[in-house]
JSON list of C-alpha atoms in Angstrom, two decimals:
[
{"chain": "G", "resi": 21, "resn": "MET", "atom": "CA", "xyz": [29.23, -20.86, 38.58]},
{"chain": "G", "resi": 22, "resn": "GLN", "atom": "CA", "xyz": [32.85, -21.91, 36.94]},
{"chain": "G", "resi": 23, "resn": "LEU", "atom": "CA", "xyz": [32.51, -21.69, 33.16]},
{"chain": "G", "resi": 24, "resn": "ASP", "atom": "CA", "xyz": [33.22, -24.41, 31.87]},
{"chain": "G", "resi": 25, "resn": "TYR", "atom": "CA", "xyz": [36.31, -23.50, 28.53]},
{"chain": "G", "resi": 26, "resn": "VAL", "atom": "CA", "xyz": [36.80, -27.42, 27.39]},
{"chain": "G", "resi": 27, "resn": "PRO", "atom": "CA", "xyz": [33.30, -27.22, 24.90]},
{"chain": "G", "resi": 28, "resn": "TYR", "atom": "CA", "xyz": [34.66, -24.10, 23.76]},
{"chain": "G", "resi": 29, "resn": "VAL", "atom": "CA", "xyz": [37.94, -25.34, 22.42]},
{"chain": "G", "resi": 30, "resn": "GLN", "atom": "CA", "xyz": [36.73, -27.70, 21.27]},
{"chain": "G", "resi": 31, "resn": "ILE", "atom": "CA", "xyz": [34.86, -26.15, 18.65]},
{"chain": "G", "resi": 32, "resn": "LEU", "atom": "CA", "xyz": [37.83, -23.76, 17.83]},
{"chain": "G", "resi": 33, "resn": "ALA", "atom": "CA", "xyz": [40.00, -26.82, 17.41]},
{"chain": "G", "resi": 34, "resn": "ALA", "atom": "CA", "xyz": [37.37, -28.39, 15.23]},
{"chain": "G", "resi": 35, "resn": "PHE", "atom": "CA", "xyz": [36.81, -24.93, 12.58]},
{"chain": "G", "resi": 36, "resn": "ALA", "atom": "CA", "xyz": [40.93, -25.03, 12.64]},
{"chain": "G", "resi": 37, "resn": "ALA", "atom": "CA", "xyz": [40.65, -28.82, 11.39]},
{"chain": "G", "resi": 38, "resn": "GLY", "atom": "CA", "xyz": [37.57, -27.53, 8.73]},
{"chain": "G", "resi": 39, "resn": "ALA", "atom": "CA", "xyz": [39.73, -24.89, 7.66]},
{"chain": "G", "resi": 40, "resn": "THR", "atom": "CA", "xyz": [42.73, -27.08, 7.13]},
{"chain": "G", "resi": 41, "resn": "LEU", "atom": "CA", "xyz": [40.69, -29.34, 5.04]},
{"chain": "G", "resi": 42, "resn": "GLY", "atom": "CA", "xyz": [39.07, -26.42, 3.12]},
{"chain": "G", "resi": 43, "resn": "LEU", "atom": "CA", "xyz": [41.82, -24.34, 2.42]},
{"chain": "G", "resi": 44, "resn": "GLU", "atom": "CA", "xyz": [42.69, -27.43, 0.22]},
{"chain": "G", "resi": 45, "resn": "ARG", "atom": "CA", "xyz": [39.61, -28.02, -1.71]},
{"chain": "G", "resi": 46, "resn": "GLU", "atom": "CA", "xyz": [39.47, -24.48, -2.68]},
{"chain": "G", "resi": 47, "resn": "TYR", "atom": "CA", "xyz": [42.84, -24.38, -3.74]},
{"chain": "G", "resi": 48, "resn": "HIS", "atom": "CA", "xyz": [41.84, -26.72, -6.31]},
{"chain": "G", "resi": 49, "resn": "ASN", "atom": "CA", "xyz": [38.64, -25.80, -6.60]},
{"chain": "G", "resi": 50, "resn": "LYS", "atom": "CA", "xyz": [37.05, -28.81, -5.64]},
{"chain": "G", "resi": 51, "resn": "PRO", "atom": "CA", "xyz": [33.09, -29.00, -4.43]},
{"chain": "G", "resi": 52, "resn": "ALA", "atom": "CA", "xyz": [32.96, -28.81, -0.74]},
{"chain": "G", "resi": 53, "resn": "GLY", "atom": "CA", "xyz": [35.86, -25.90, 0.02]},
{"chain": "G", "resi": 54, "resn": "PHE", "atom": "CA", "xyz": [36.87, -24.04, 3.07]},
{"chain": "G", "resi": 55, "resn": "ARG", "atom": "CA", "xyz": [33.31, -23.09, 4.17]},
{"chain": "G", "resi": 56, "resn": "THR", "atom": "CA", "xyz": [31.77, -25.86, 4.08]},
{"chain": "G", "resi": 57, "resn": "MET", "atom": "CA", "xyz": [34.63, -28.22, 5.33]},
{"chain": "G", "resi": 58, "resn": "ILE", "atom": "CA", "xyz": [34.06, -25.63, 8.31]},
{"chain": "G", "resi": 59, "resn": "LEU", "atom": "CA", "xyz": [30.65, -26.17, 9.30]},
{"chain": "G", "resi": 60, "resn": "ILE", "atom": "CA", "xyz": [30.96, -29.72, 8.96]},
{"chain": "G", "resi": 61, "resn": "THR", "atom": "CA", "xyz": [33.70, -30.56, 11.25]},
{"chain": "G", "resi": 62, "resn": "VAL", "atom": "CA", "xyz": [32.12, -28.14, 13.61]},
{"chain": "G", "resi": 63, "resn": "SER", "atom": "CA", "xyz": [28.64, -29.32, 13.68]},
{"chain": "G", "resi": 64, "resn": "SER", "atom": "CA", "xyz": [29.92, -32.42, 13.77]},
{"chain": "G", "resi": 65, "resn": "CYS", "atom": "CA", "xyz": [31.67, -31.95, 17.43]},
{"chain": "G", "resi": 66, "resn": "LEU", "atom": "CA", "xyz": [28.76, -30.14, 18.41]},
{"chain": "G", "resi": 67, "resn": "PHE", "atom": "CA", "xyz": [26.57, -33.03, 18.35]},
{"chain": "G", "resi": 68, "resn": "THR", "atom": "CA", "xyz": [29.21, -34.93, 19.93]},
{"chain": "G", "resi": 69, "resn": "ILE", "atom": "CA", "xyz": [29.43, -32.97, 23.01]},
{"chain": "G", "resi": 70, "resn": "LEU", "atom": "CA", "xyz": [25.93, -32.21, 23.43]},
{"chain": "G", "resi": 71, "resn": "SER", "atom": "CA", "xyz": [24.91, -36.19, 22.80]},
{"chain": "G", "resi": 72, "resn": "VAL", "atom": "CA", "xyz": [27.22, -37.09, 25.62]},
{"chain": "G", "resi": 73, "resn": "SER", "atom": "CA", "xyz": [26.42, -34.18, 27.94]},
{"chain": "G", "resi": 74, "resn": "TRP", "atom": "CA", "xyz": [22.34, -34.44, 27.74]},
{"chain": "G", "resi": 75, "resn": "THR", "atom": "CA", "xyz": [22.05, -37.92, 26.68]},
{"chain": "G", "resi": 76, "resn": "GLY", "atom": "CA", "xyz": [25.67, -39.78, 27.98]},
{"chain": "G", "resi": 77, "resn": "ASP", "atom": "CA", "xyz": [25.51, -41.97, 25.05]},
{"chain": "G", "resi": 78, "resn": "ASP", "atom": "CA", "xyz": [25.96, -41.87, 21.58]},
{"chain": "G", "resi": 79, "resn": "ARG", "atom": "CA", "xyz": [22.41, -41.71, 20.08]},
{"chain": "G", "resi": 80, "resn": "ILE", "atom": "CA", "xyz": [22.53, -38.21, 18.56]},
{"chain": "G", "resi": 81, "resn": "ALA", "atom": "CA", "xyz": [26.41, -38.79, 17.23]},
{"chain": "G", "resi": 82, "resn": "SER", "atom": "CA", "xyz": [25.33, -42.07, 15.80]},
{"chain": "G", "resi": 83, "resn": "ASN", "atom": "CA", "xyz": [22.80, -40.04, 13.49]},
{"chain": "G", "resi": 84, "resn": "ILE", "atom": "CA", "xyz": [25.59, -37.80, 12.14]},
{"chain": "G", "resi": 85, "resn": "VAL", "atom": "CA", "xyz": [27.12, -40.82, 10.28]},
{"chain": "G", "resi": 86, "resn": "THR", "atom": "CA", "xyz": [24.00, -41.08, 8.72]},
{"chain": "G", "resi": 87, "resn": "GLY", "atom": "CA", "xyz": [22.85, -37.87, 7.89]},
{"chain": "G", "resi": 88, "resn": "ILE", "atom": "CA", "xyz": [26.38, -37.11, 6.42]},
{"chain": "G", "resi": 89, "resn": "GLY", "atom": "CA", "xyz": [25.96, -39.38, 3.57]},
{"chain": "G", "resi": 90, "resn": "PHE", "atom": "CA", "xyz": [23.44, -37.37, 2.35]},
{"chain": "G", "resi": 91, "resn": "ILE", "atom": "CA", "xyz": [25.55, -34.59, 1.52]},
{"chain": "G", "resi": 92, "resn": "GLY", "atom": "CA", "xyz": [28.25, -36.60, 0.61]},
{"chain": "G", "resi": 93, "resn": "ALA", "atom": "CA", "xyz": [25.73, -37.97, -2.25]},
{"chain": "G", "resi": 94, "resn": "GLY", "atom": "CA", "xyz": [25.56, -34.22, -3.23]},
{"chain": "G", "resi": 95, "resn": "VAL", "atom": "CA", "xyz": [28.82, -33.97, -4.86]},
{"chain": "G", "resi": 96, "resn": "VAL", "atom": "CA", "xyz": [28.99, -37.38, -6.52]},
{"chain": "G", "resi": 97, "resn": "PHE", "atom": "CA", "xyz": [28.03, -36.57, -10.33]},
{"chain": "G", "resi": 98, "resn": "LYS", "atom": "CA", "xyz": [28.68, -38.38, -13.24]},
{"chain": "G", "resi": 99, "resn": "GLU", "atom": "CA", "xyz": [30.88, -36.85, -16.57]},
{"chain": "G", "resi": 100, "resn": "GLY", "atom": "CA", "xyz": [30.85, -38.92, -20.06]},
{"chain": "G", "resi": 101, "resn": "ALA", "atom": "CA", "xyz": [32.71, -42.18, -19.17]},
{"chain": "G", "resi": 102, "resn": "ASN", "atom": "CA", "xyz": [33.91, -40.77, -15.42]},
{"chain": "G", "resi": 103, "resn": "VAL", "atom": "CA", "xyz": [32.36, -40.76, -11.58]},
{"chain": "G", "resi": 104, "resn": "LYS", "atom": "CA", "xyz": [33.56, -37.27, -10.42]},
{"chain": "G", "resi": 105, "resn": "GLY", "atom": "CA", "xyz": [33.37, -36.34, -6.77]},
{"chain": "G", "resi": 106, "resn": "ILE", "atom": "CA", "xyz": [34.00, -39.38, -4.87]},
{"chain": "G", "resi": 107, "resn": "THR", "atom": "CA", "xyz": [37.17, -37.60, -3.50]},
{"chain": "G", "resi": 108, "resn": "SER", "atom": "CA", "xyz": [34.91, -34.37, -2.35]},
{"chain": "G", "resi": 109, "resn": "ALA", "atom": "CA", "xyz": [32.40, -37.36, -1.05]},
{"chain": "G", "resi": 110, "resn": "ALA", "atom": "CA", "xyz": [34.92, -38.92, 1.21]},
{"chain": "G", "resi": 111, "resn": "ILE", "atom": "CA", "xyz": [36.70, -35.96, 2.40]},
{"chain": "G", "resi": 112, "resn": "ILE", "atom": "CA", "xyz": [33.46, -34.66, 3.75]},
{"chain": "G", "resi": 113, "resn": "TRP", "atom": "CA", "xyz": [32.98, -38.23, 5.71]},
{"chain": "G", "resi": 114, "resn": "MET", "atom": "CA", "xyz": [36.76, -37.69, 7.26]},
{"chain": "G", "resi": 115, "resn": "ALA", "atom": "CA", "xyz": [35.91, -33.99, 8.15]},
{"chain": "G", "resi": 116, "resn": "ALA", "atom": "CA", "xyz": [32.63, -35.58, 10.46]},
{"chain": "G", "resi": 117, "resn": "ALA", "atom": "CA", "xyz": [34.58, -38.26, 11.60]},
{"chain": "G", "resi": 118, "resn": "ILE", "atom": "CA", "xyz": [37.81, -35.45, 12.71]},
{"chain": "G", "resi": 119, "resn": "GLY", "atom": "CA", "xyz": [34.92, -33.25, 14.60]},
{"chain": "G", "resi": 120, "resn": "MET", "atom": "CA", "xyz": [33.35, -36.21, 16.40]},
{"chain": "G", "resi": 121, "resn": "CYS", "atom": "CA", "xyz": [36.95, -37.35, 17.51]},
{"chain": "G", "resi": 122, "resn": "ILE", "atom": "CA", "xyz": [37.03, -33.53, 18.50]},
{"chain": "G", "resi": 123, "resn": "GLY", "atom": "CA", "xyz": [33.80, -33.22, 20.19]},
{"chain": "G", "resi": 124, "resn": "LEU", "atom": "CA", "xyz": [34.70, -36.84, 22.05]},
{"chain": "G", "resi": 125, "resn": "GLN", "atom": "CA", "xyz": [38.06, -34.64, 22.70]},
{"chain": "G", "resi": 126, "resn": "HIS", "atom": "CA", "xyz": [40.60, -37.18, 21.31]},
{"chain": "G", "resi": 127, "resn": "TYR", "atom": "CA", "xyz": [42.66, -33.92, 20.20]},
{"chain": "G", "resi": 128, "resn": "VAL", "atom": "CA", "xyz": [45.13, -36.35, 19.46]},
{"chain": "G", "resi": 129, "resn": "LEU", "atom": "CA", "xyz": [44.06, -38.86, 17.34]},
{"chain": "G", "resi": 130, "resn": "ALA", "atom": "CA", "xyz": [42.31, -35.72, 15.39]},
{"chain": "G", "resi": 131, "resn": "ALA", "atom": "CA", "xyz": [45.63, -33.76, 14.30]},
{"chain": "G", "resi": 132, "resn": "MET", "atom": "CA", "xyz": [47.48, -36.50, 13.73]},
{"chain": "G", "resi": 133, "resn": "VAL", "atom": "CA", "xyz": [44.23, -37.69, 11.00]},
{"chain": "G", "resi": 134, "resn": "VAL", "atom": "CA", "xyz": [44.38, -33.86, 9.50]},
{"chain": "G", "resi": 135, "resn": "VAL", "atom": "CA", "xyz": [47.67, -34.60, 8.74]},
{"chain": "G", "resi": 136, "resn": "LEU", "atom": "CA", "xyz": [47.43, -38.25, 6.99]},
{"chain": "G", "resi": 137, "resn": "VAL", "atom": "CA", "xyz": [44.70, -36.97, 5.12]},
{"chain": "G", "resi": 138, "resn": "MET", "atom": "CA", "xyz": [46.61, -33.62, 4.22]},
{"chain": "G", "resi": 139, "resn": "LEU", "atom": "CA", "xyz": [49.14, -35.92, 3.25]},
{"chain": "G", "resi": 140, "resn": "VAL", "atom": "CA", "xyz": [47.29, -38.51, 0.91]},
{"chain": "G", "resi": 141, "resn": "LEU", "atom": "CA", "xyz": [45.32, -34.54, -0.40]},
{"chain": "G", "resi": 142, "resn": "LEU", "atom": "CA", "xyz": [48.60, -32.89, -1.01]},
{"chain": "G", "resi": 143, "resn": "ALA", "atom": "CA", "xyz": [51.60, -35.28, -1.50]},
{"chain": "G", "resi": 144, "resn": "LEU", "atom": "CA", "xyz": [49.76, -37.69, -3.19]},
{"chain": "G", "resi": 145, "resn": "PHE", "atom": "CA", "xyz": [48.44, -35.34, -5.47]},
{"chain": "G", "resi": 146, "resn": "LYS", "atom": "CA", "xyz": [51.32, -35.33, -7.76]},
{"chain": "G", "resi": 147, "resn": "PHE", "atom": "CA", "xyz": [51.76, -39.19, -8.11]},
{"chain": "G", "resi": 148, "resn": "GLU", "atom": "CA", "xyz": [47.95, -39.38, -9.01]},
{"chain": "G", "resi": 149, "resn": "THR", "atom": "CA", "xyz": [48.04, -36.72, -11.91]},
{"chain": "G", "resi": 150, "resn": "ALA", "atom": "CA", "xyz": [51.46, -38.20, -13.61]},
{"chain": "G", "resi": 151, "resn": "PHE", "atom": "CA", "xyz": [49.66, -41.98, -13.05]},
{"chain": "G", "resi": 152, "resn": "ASP", "atom": "CA", "xyz": [45.91, -40.94, -14.87]},
{"chain": "G", "resi": 153, "resn": "ASN", "atom": "CA", "xyz": [48.79, -39.39, -17.78]},
{"chain": "G", "resi": 154, "resn": "LEU", "atom": "CA", "xyz": [49.98, -42.64, -18.45]},
{"chain": "G", "resi": 155, "resn": "HIS", "atom": "CA", "xyz": [46.81, -43.86, -19.60]},
{"chain": "G", "resi": 156, "resn": "GLN", "atom": "CA", "xyz": [43.87, -41.52, -20.15]},
{"chain": "G", "resi": 157, "resn": "MET", "atom": "CA", "xyz": [40.05, -42.18, -21.55]},
{"chain": "G", "resi": 158, "resn": "LYS", "atom": "CA", "xyz": [39.54, -40.70, -25.23]},
{"chain": "G", "resi": 159, "resn": "SER", "atom": "CA", "xyz": [35.82, -40.97, -26.97]},
{"chain": "G", "resi": 160, "resn": "TYR", "atom": "CA", "xyz": [35.68, -41.48, -30.41]},
{"chain": "G", "resi": 161, "resn": "GLU", "atom": "CA", "xyz": [33.27, -41.66, -33.01]},
{"chain": "G", "resi": 162, "resn": "ILE", "atom": "CA", "xyz": [33.94, -43.47, -36.13]},
{"chain": "G", "resi": 163, "resn": "ARG", "atom": "CA", "xyz": [32.55, -43.61, -39.02]},
{"chain": "G", "resi": 164, "resn": "PHE", "atom": "CA", "xyz": [32.77, -45.92, -42.40]},
{"chain": "G", "resi": 165, "resn": "VAL", "atom": "CA", "xyz": [30.73, -48.04, -45.58]},
{"chain": "G", "resi": 166, "resn": "ALA", "atom": "CA", "xyz": [28.49, -50.49, -43.94]},
{"chain": "G", "resi": 167, "resn": "GLU", "atom": "CA", "xyz": [29.46, -52.93, -47.03]},
{"chain": "G", "resi": 168, "resn": "GLU", "atom": "CA", "xyz": [33.02, -52.21, -46.78]},
{"chain": "G", "resi": 169, "resn": "TYR", "atom": "CA", "xyz": [33.42, -52.87, -43.10]},
{"chain": "G", "resi": 170, "resn": "SER", "atom": "CA", "xyz": [32.30, -53.72, -40.10]},
{"chain": "G", "resi": 171, "resn": "ILE", "atom": "CA", "xyz": [32.95, -53.54, -36.80]},
{"chain": "G", "resi": 172, "resn": "ASP", "atom": "CA", "xyz": [34.35, -56.98, -36.01]},
{"chain": "G", "resi": 173, "resn": "GLU", "atom": "CA", "xyz": [37.13, -55.62, -38.71]},
{"chain": "G", "resi": 174, "resn": "LEU", "atom": "CA", "xyz": [37.58, -52.59, -36.60]},
{"chain": "G", "resi": 175, "resn": "GLU", "atom": "CA", "xyz": [37.78, -54.32, -33.26]},
{"chain": "G", "resi": 176, "resn": "ARG", "atom": "CA", "xyz": [40.69, -56.55, -34.19]},
{"chain": "G", "resi": 177, "resn": "GLU", "atom": "CA", "xyz": [42.51, -54.51, -35.35]},
{"chain": "G", "resi": 178, "resn": "PHE", "atom": "CA", "xyz": [42.30, -52.25, -31.76]},
{"chain": "G", "resi": 179, "resn": "THR", "atom": "CA", "xyz": [43.12, -55.30, -29.87]},
{"chain": "G", "resi": 180, "resn": "GLY", "atom": "CA", "xyz": [46.28, -55.83, -32.40]},
{"chain": "G", "resi": 181, "resn": "MET", "atom": "CA", "xyz": [47.35, -52.33, -31.30]},
{"chain": "G", "resi": 182, "resn": "HIS", "atom": "CA", "xyz": [46.45, -53.41, -28.26]},
{"chain": "G", "resi": 183, "resn": "ILE", "atom": "CA", "xyz": [44.34, -50.94, -27.31]},
{"chain": "G", "resi": 184, "resn": "LYS", "atom": "CA", "xyz": [41.57, -51.03, -24.33]},
{"chain": "G", "resi": 185, "resn": "PHE", "atom": "CA", "xyz": [38.45, -49.94, -25.71]},
{"chain": "G", "resi": 186, "resn": "LEU", "atom": "CA", "xyz": [34.82, -49.76, -24.58]},
{"chain": "G", "resi": 187, "resn": "ARG", "atom": "CA", "xyz": [31.45, -49.79, -27.01]},
{"chain": "G", "resi": 188, "resn": "THR", "atom": "CA", "xyz": [29.22, -46.75, -25.97]},
{"chain": "G", "resi": 189, "resn": "LYS", "atom": "CA", "xyz": [26.78, -46.68, -28.60]},
{"chain": "G", "resi": 190, "resn": "THR", "atom": "CA", "xyz": [26.04, -48.21, -32.24]},
{"chain": "G", "resi": 191, "resn": "SER", "atom": "CA", "xyz": [24.14, -46.85, -34.94]},
{"chain": "G", "resi": 192, "resn": "LYS", "atom": "CA", "xyz": [23.56, -47.08, -38.69]},
{"chain": "G", "resi": 193, "resn": "GLN", "atom": "CA", "xyz": [22.44, -44.40, -41.76]},
{"chain": "G", "resi": 194, "resn": "MET", "atom": "CA", "xyz": [21.99, -44.32, -45.35]},
{"chain": "G", "resi": 195, "resn": "GLY", "atom": "CA", "xyz": [24.43, -47.42, -45.30]},
{"chain": "G", "resi": 196, "resn": "ILE", "atom": "CA", "xyz": [26.84, -45.42, -42.85]},
{"chain": "G", "resi": 197, "resn": "VAL", "atom": "CA", "xyz": [27.74, -47.46, -39.33]},
{"chain": "G", "resi": 198, "resn": "SER", "atom": "CA", "xyz": [28.75, -44.68, -36.83]},
{"chain": "G", "resi": 199, "resn": "VAL", "atom": "CA", "xyz": [30.47, -46.80, -33.85]},
{"chain": "G", "resi": 200, "resn": "GLU", "atom": "CA", "xyz": [31.69, -44.03, -30.43]},
{"chain": "G", "resi": 201, "resn": "TYR", "atom": "CA", "xyz": [33.59, -45.89, -28.68]},
{"chain": "G", "resi": 202, "resn": "ASN", "atom": "CA", "xyz": [35.81, -44.65, -25.17]},
{"chain": "G", "resi": 203, "resn": "ILE", "atom": "CA", "xyz": [39.39, -45.85, -25.39]},
{"chain": "G", "resi": 204, "resn": "GLU", "atom": "CA", "xyz": [42.44, -45.46, -23.30]},
{"chain": "G", "resi": 205, "resn": "ILE", "atom": "CA", "xyz": [45.05, -44.12, -24.34]},
{"chain": "G", "resi": 206, "resn": "HIS", "atom": "CA", "xyz": [48.75, -43.66, -23.71]},
{"chain": "G", "resi": 207, "resn": "PRO", "atom": "CA", "xyz": [48.84, -39.60, -24.54]},
{"chain": "G", "resi": 208, "resn": "GLY", "atom": "CA", "xyz": [52.10, -40.52, -26.61]},
{"chain": "G", "resi": 209, "resn": "LYS", "atom": "CA", "xyz": [50.36, -42.78, -28.62]},
{"chain": "G", "resi": 210, "resn": "ARG", "atom": "CA", "xyz": [47.35, -40.56, -29.44]},
{"chain": "G", "resi": 211, "resn": "ASP", "atom": "CA", "xyz": [48.72, -39.29, -32.23]},
{"chain": "G", "resi": 212, "resn": "GLN", "atom": "CA", "xyz": [49.84, -42.93, -33.74]},
{"chain": "G", "resi": 213, "resn": "PHE", "atom": "CA", "xyz": [46.34, -44.22, -32.68]},
{"chain": "G", "resi": 214, "resn": "GLU", "atom": "CA", "xyz": [44.51, -41.29, -35.04]},
{"chain": "G", "resi": 215, "resn": "SER", "atom": "CA", "xyz": [47.23, -41.56, -38.22]},
{"chain": "G", "resi": 216, "resn": "PHE", "atom": "CA", "xyz": [45.98, -45.18, -38.07]},
{"chain": "G", "resi": 217, "resn": "LEU", "atom": "CA", "xyz": [41.97, -44.50, -38.52]},
{"chain": "G", "resi": 218, "resn": "ILE", "atom": "CA", "xyz": [43.48, -41.45, -41.06]},
{"chain": "G", "resi": 219, "resn": "ARG", "atom": "CA", "xyz": [45.15, -43.79, -43.16]},
{"chain": "G", "resi": 220, "resn": "ASN", "atom": "CA", "xyz": [42.66, -47.01, -42.87]},
{"chain": "G", "resi": 221, "resn": "SER", "atom": "CA", "xyz": [41.30, -46.61, -46.35]},
{"chain": "G", "resi": 222, "resn": "HIS", "atom": "CA", "xyz": [37.88, -48.39, -45.13]},
{"chain": "G", "resi": 223, "resn": "ILE", "atom": "CA", "xyz": [37.01, -45.38, -42.46]},
{"chain": "G", "resi": 224, "resn": "SER", "atom": "CA", "xyz": [34.97, -42.45, -43.61]},
{"chain": "G", "resi": 225, "resn": "SER", "atom": "CA", "xyz": [35.34, -39.65, -40.93]},
{"chain": "G", "resi": 226, "resn": "PHE", "atom": "CA", "xyz": [36.01, -40.27, -37.44]},
{"chain": "G", "resi": 227, "resn": "GLU", "atom": "CA", "xyz": [35.49, -36.91, -34.30]},
{"chain": "G", "resi": 228, "resn": "ALA", "atom": "CA", "xyz": [37.47, -37.07, -30.92]}
]
């Protein structure tokens, strides 16, 4: 009986694709790194091969799409006002799709997608970082005497300074109002904003 080498080539191709994606994740110290990407692409490829060879339909392969969502959900988490891990979850989804693509012997398509994904992750990384640096979200806790100042007055001053803000928590104790904000501010204007807080005689104290 002649040995069919095609499935072995597919598994090796899936391994290479997963390793390529995983190296980028590992380099940037992100969740779902080198080993995870390889395991996802290889397992997705293997399930697709078995799906086609055993049943001739896509019943097994369709379950990959469902199952991979649970893995992706495991890398998404909330940190303060931000949700992190969305990109890692998307790459997990993409790795599974690439593995399935190789399992169906669409090698050129899979290679093209790997190149495009790496372009997004590497070439656009610096652009994204530069864009994020333009406006950064920072948390502030501001305190003032309730009888001397009000939240409305404070927020009117924020608006006058063209500052985007989100009030997250308000409390009052012993006549002192404490308000927590998430404030979106350009790094170059942060000193100016904090100088305003220091100069404002109504504000007792603040923490960033």
